[in-house]
Amino acid sequence: MLQPDFFERNTCQVAEDLIGCQLCLVREGQRIQLAIIETEAYRQDDPACHAYVGKTKRNEVLFGPPGCLYIYFIYGCHFCMNFVTESEGVGAAVPLRAAAPVRGESWLRTNRPIPGPAQNLTNGPGKLCQALALNRDVNGQPLAPQSGIWLEQRESEPPIAVGPRIGISKARDLPWRFGWANHAYLSAPFKPDQT
């Protein structure tokens, strides 16, 4: 299981090292497990980061202990899951953009009943939170079995793609998006020169 010190490092390094790790939950007595496919990095000195304006009631979890969940509402209709990184007092996080079901896909589909290819189930941050039934109720919770959600180390290092983040209007050129190269569950493909 990943410990808080895994997250108490440079946010970009954490974002890259999370690719291939396993996101685990226990819901209704069932273990749900997904492989992390895509992440991004947001740091306090980054104008696209919620922490850039300083600590507020809305973003205070970002400044808390590393290895906690930061959940926020986006576009007025979706939740987005992030993991707090770096030292306590520094506002930084890694949002999950995509994950691939390993165990419990039928449970995920009860929360996000969609027809079509399986990858459309969890290949975006809003889709992922909907399938996992995550909302602000878990905001600030530590990633630990007692919270019902935790991370396990990857078994091997997958091929990593690196490119600029997507869906933002500031600091768009920073290469702070990380993904499992050419994976079917990516929210959007990386350019050939980024893999």
PDB file of N, CA and C in Angstrom, residues 11-20 39-41 160 176-179:
ATOM      1  N   THR A  11       5.420  16.999  -7.095  1.00  0.00           N
ATOM      2  CA  THR A  11       4.124  16.617  -7.648  1.00  0.00           C
ATOM      3  C   THR A  11       4.238  15.956  -9.013  1.00  0.00           C
ATOM      4  N   CYS A  12       5.111  16.463  -9.870  1.00  0.00           N
ATOM      5  CA  CYS A  12       5.275  15.853 -11.199  1.00  0.00           C
ATOM      6  C   CYS A  12       5.798  14.427 -11.088  1.00  0.00           C
ATOM      7  N   GLN A  13       6.707  14.195 -10.156  1.00  0.00           N
ATOM      8  CA  GLN A  13       7.239  12.840  -9.975  1.00  0.00           C
ATOM      9  C   GLN A  13       6.161  11.904  -9.449  1.00  0.00           C
ATOM     10  N   VAL A  14       5.350  12.397  -8.509  1.00  0.00           N
ATOM     11  CA  VAL A  14       4.251  11.582  -7.985  1.00  0.00           C
ATOM     12  C   VAL A  14       3.278  11.240  -9.111  1.00  0.00           C
ATOM     13  N   ALA A  15       2.928  12.247  -9.925  1.00  0.00           N
ATOM     14  CA  ALA A  15       1.977  12.023 -11.021  1.00  0.00           C
ATOM     15  C   ALA A  15       2.474  10.946 -11.976  1.00  0.00           C
ATOM     16  N   GLU A  16       3.751  10.987 -12.302  1.00  0.00           N
ATOM     17  CA  GLU A  16       4.321   9.986 -13.208  1.00  0.00           C
ATOM     18  C   GLU A  16       4.381   8.610 -12.546  1.00  0.00           C
ATOM     19  N   ASP A  17       4.782   8.575 -11.282  1.00  0.00           N
ATOM     20  CA  ASP A  17       4.934   7.299 -10.575  1.00  0.00           C
ATOM     21  C   ASP A  17       3.599   6.622 -10.262  1.00  0.00           C
ATOM     22  N   LEU A  18       2.500   7.362 -10.335  1.00  0.00           N
ATOM     23  CA  LEU A  18       1.184   6.773 -10.088  1.00  0.00           C
ATOM     24  C   LEU A  18       0.675   5.943 -11.267  1.00  0.00           C
ATOM     25  N   ILE A  19       1.217   6.176 -12.460  1.00  0.00           N
ATOM     26  CA  ILE A  19       0.741   5.434 -13.626  1.00  0.00           C
ATOM     27  C   ILE A  19       1.013   3.940 -13.417  1.00  0.00           C
ATOM     28  N   GLY A  20      -0.039   3.154 -13.497  1.00  0.00           N
ATOM     29  CA  GLY A  20       0.068   1.713 -13.277  1.00  0.00           C
ATOM     30  C   GLY A  20      -0.236   1.276 -11.856  1.00  0.00           C
ATOM     31  N   THR A  39      -2.762  10.815 -15.352  1.00  0.00           N
ATOM     32  CA  THR A  39      -2.744  11.805 -14.275  1.00  0.00           C
ATOM     33  C   THR A  39      -2.262  13.145 -14.828  1.00  0.00           C
ATOM     34  N   GLU A  40      -2.362  14.159 -14.003  1.00  0.00           N
ATOM     35  CA  GLU A  40      -1.746  15.461 -14.276  1.00  0.00           C
ATOM     36  C   GLU A  40      -1.142  15.964 -12.974  1.00  0.00           C
ATOM     37  N   ALA A  41      -0.330  17.005 -13.062  1.00  0.00           N
ATOM     38  CA  ALA A  41       0.283  17.612 -11.876  1.00  0.00           C
ATOM     39  C   ALA A  41      -0.117  19.078 -11.805  1.00  0.00           C
ATOM     40  N   ILE A 160       5.541   5.215 -20.363  1.00  0.00           N
ATOM     41  CA  ILE A 160       4.941   6.486 -19.953  1.00  0.00           C
ATOM     42  C   ILE A 160       4.980   7.499 -21.093  1.00  0.00           C
ATOM     43  N   TRP A 176       2.945  18.484 -17.979  1.00  0.00           N
ATOM     44  CA  TRP A 176       2.586  17.910 -16.691  1.00  0.00           C
ATOM     45  C   TRP A 176       1.401  16.950 -16.777  1.00  0.00           C
ATOM     46  N   ARG A 177       1.199  16.374 -17.939  1.00  0.00           N
ATOM     47  CA  ARG A 177       0.203  15.303 -18.110  1.00  0.00           C
ATOM     48  C   ARG A 177       0.973  14.006 -18.360  1.00  0.00           C
ATOM     49  N   PHE A 178       0.587  12.955 -17.630  1.00  0.00           N
ATOM     50  CA  PHE A 178       1.293  11.678 -17.701  1.00  0.00           C
ATOM     51  C   PHE A 178       0.285  10.570 -17.992  1.00  0.00           C
ATOM     52  N   GLY A 179       0.684   9.626 -18.829  1.00  0.00           N
ATOM     53  CA  GLY A 179      -0.238   8.544 -19.145  1.00  0.00           C
ATOM     54  C   GLY A 179       0.475   7.273 -19.533  1.00  0.00           C
TER      55      GLY A 179
END
